[in-house]
């Protein structure tokens, strides 16, 4: 596997790839704190160490005082009191929207037609897509995100460009060419045959290659004909180890439109279901406007609904009801994501802060451990990637984020009041963003280091 890219902040000088010890306040989750309770779920070593092997995987993790002698001679990055966590996993983000944040739409459909499609048209140029892929991956690591489920554009060459850049950098990426053959500008439309053919070609080329995985990607029911949904379902049946990635029930206007476009369907979820797109590897962004029947069916299918709080508030789509999703008799799997560029921050810290506020507005009060678990082990488990990423157990990829709880004057003041590691995490979720990211490691190599940070 090759090293990280050469964008700003990347540091090949320290990128020996020969194994190293990363020291700091090491925190990881062994279980879901909401289920097992924090005592059983959290592993925290205030003076901890993570040993990275030459293969980019974690060789050992524990209290620094118990570092096995055989690792004693390895070079060390000592991050002092900063937190060392598993890198964040963004479960839904749009690569061709990487620079179009803060576009002021009236609602989702207006935002798509007025700003988003215009920007995505640029990705017809392979050169543009190649350059954008580098910037996009730089943005992820600058914000401490080491793995992501990524929407690309309709263009096969753009998906190729993203996969190639991710492979060069050793990133774990689940992505795919977007299928969309109606209700969009002609320049962004494929057709049922070419959409399936291009998807299959990309899938054959990239799925399972290194850390890359393919997602059969339907933009949303609005932009696919029945013929295209059928073709996507056939592809999913032929490749059950691939993910399916789409949007579901984000806004009221969209949900109404789907009702009109598919009058025979029981509801929005039923559209995907009837075409074989509902399964344990299906990832649906949003799920703000779901009926009880849809929740029960999503539970039964084992599909993942991804909460994108900054996008939902920014586009005025509605408040995601996490409590309702988790109902004991039919819990729906829930992940968390930025949804750039409908979302307003690349930072999973800022995203967790917004998720907390949305939860408070819907009668729930998640703990900091629940939030951080969701952005790491939780997303990994829901995506079926937990044997590879999401924790700091030996054998997992050494994808790490180093967070400085005193990164800004406001954080520094607040941190002085923190009485526990959970309190420190809570302040980071509410007040933190990319400024708190001191360093990011992808497969054990430094992929980002904050310019002003003291060199370890
Ligand atoms: N629904 C269909 N396309 C999109 C998109 O690009 N962003 C968001 N947030 N929702 C969508
Ligand atoms: Zn989205």
CSV table of N, CA, C and O in Angstrom, one decimal, residues 6 13 22 27 59 128 151 164 166 200 240 248 296 328 337 339 341 364 390 392 403 454:
chain,number,residue,atom,x,y,z
A,6,UNK,N,0.3,14.2,-1.2
A,6,UNK,CA,1.2,15.2,-0.9
A,6,UNK,C,0.6,16.6,-0.7
A,6,UNK,O,1.2,17.6,-1.0
A,13,UNK,N,8.3,13.4,5.5
A,13,UNK,CA,9.5,13.4,6.2
A,13,UNK,C,9.5,12.4,7.3
A,13,UNK,O,10.5,11.7,7.7
A,22,UNK,N,2.7,5.3,18.9
A,22,UNK,CA,2.0,6.6,19.0
A,22,UNK,C,1.5,6.7,20.5
A,22,UNK,O,0.7,5.9,21.0
A,27,UNK,N,-7.9,6.3,23.7
A,27,UNK,CA,-9.3,6.0,24.0
A,27,UNK,C,-10.0,5.2,22.8
A,27,UNK,O,-9.8,5.6,21.7
A,59,UNK,N,-0.4,-3.2,16.2
A,59,UNK,CA,0.2,-4.4,16.8
A,59,UNK,C,-0.1,-4.6,18.3
A,59,UNK,O,-0.1,-5.7,18.8
A,128,UNK,N,-10.5,17.7,-13.9
A,128,UNK,CA,-11.2,18.3,-12.7
A,128,UNK,C,-11.4,17.4,-11.6
A,128,UNK,O,-11.1,17.6,-10.4
A,151,UNK,N,-20.5,9.5,-1.9
A,151,UNK,CA,-21.2,9.7,-3.2
A,151,UNK,C,-20.2,10.3,-4.2
A,151,UNK,O,-19.5,11.2,-3.9
A,164,UNK,N,-8.8,5.9,-7.3
A,164,UNK,CA,-7.3,5.9,-7.6
A,164,UNK,C,-6.6,6.8,-6.5
A,164,UNK,O,-5.6,6.3,-6.0
A,166,UNK,N,-7.7,7.5,-3.5
A,166,UNK,CA,-7.8,6.8,-2.2
A,166,UNK,C,-6.9,5.7,-2.1
A,166,UNK,O,-6.2,5.4,-1.1
A,200,UNK,N,-20.9,-1.7,-13.1
A,200,UNK,CA,-20.3,-3.1,-13.1
A,200,UNK,C,-18.8,-3.0,-13.4
A,200,UNK,O,-18.0,-3.7,-12.8
A,240,UNK,N,-23.7,-9.3,-3.7
A,240,UNK,CA,-24.3,-9.1,-2.3
A,240,UNK,C,-23.2,-8.6,-1.3
A,240,UNK,O,-23.6,-8.1,-0.3
A,248,UNK,N,-32.9,8.7,1.4
A,248,UNK,CA,-34.3,8.3,1.8
A,248,UNK,C,-34.9,9.3,2.7
A,248,UNK,O,-34.4,9.6,3.8
A,296,UNK,N,-40.1,-0.4,10.7
A,296,UNK,CA,-40.2,-1.8,10.9
A,296,UNK,C,-39.5,-2.6,9.7
A,296,UNK,O,-38.8,-3.5,10.0
A,328,UNK,N,-37.4,-0.3,21.0
A,328,UNK,CA,-36.9,-1.6,21.3
A,328,UNK,C,-37.5,-2.7,20.5
A,328,UNK,O,-36.8,-3.7,20.2
A,337,UNK,N,-23.2,11.1,9.9
A,337,UNK,CA,-22.3,11.6,8.8
A,337,UNK,C,-22.5,13.1,8.6
A,337,UNK,O,-23.4,13.8,9.1
A,339,UNK,N,-22.6,14.6,5.4
A,339,UNK,CA,-23.3,14.9,4.2
A,339,UNK,C,-22.9,16.2,3.5
A,339,UNK,O,-23.7,17.0,3.0
A,341,UNK,N,-22.0,18.3,0.5
A,341,UNK,CA,-22.1,19.7,0.8
A,341,UNK,C,-23.5,20.2,1.2
A,341,UNK,O,-23.6,21.4,1.5
A,364,UNK,N,-34.1,13.5,23.6
A,364,UNK,CA,-33.1,12.6,24.0
A,364,UNK,C,-31.8,13.3,24.4
A,364,UNK,O,-31.6,14.4,23.8
A,390,UNK,N,-12.4,1.3,13.2
A,390,UNK,CA,-13.4,1.7,14.2
A,390,UNK,C,-13.0,1.6,15.6
A,390,UNK,O,-13.5,2.2,16.5
A,392,UNK,N,-9.3,0.4,18.3
A,392,UNK,CA,-7.8,0.3,18.4
A,392,UNK,C,-7.4,-1.0,18.9
A,392,UNK,O,-6.4,-1.2,19.6
A,403,UNK,N,-6.5,14.3,19.0
A,403,UNK,CA,-7.4,15.5,19.3
A,403,UNK,C,-6.8,16.3,20.5
A,403,UNK,O,-6.5,15.7,21.5
A,454,UNK,N,3.0,21.4,17.9
A,454,UNK,CA,4.4,21.0,18.3
A,454,UNK,C,4.7,19.7,17.7
A,454,UNK,O,3.8,18.8,17.7
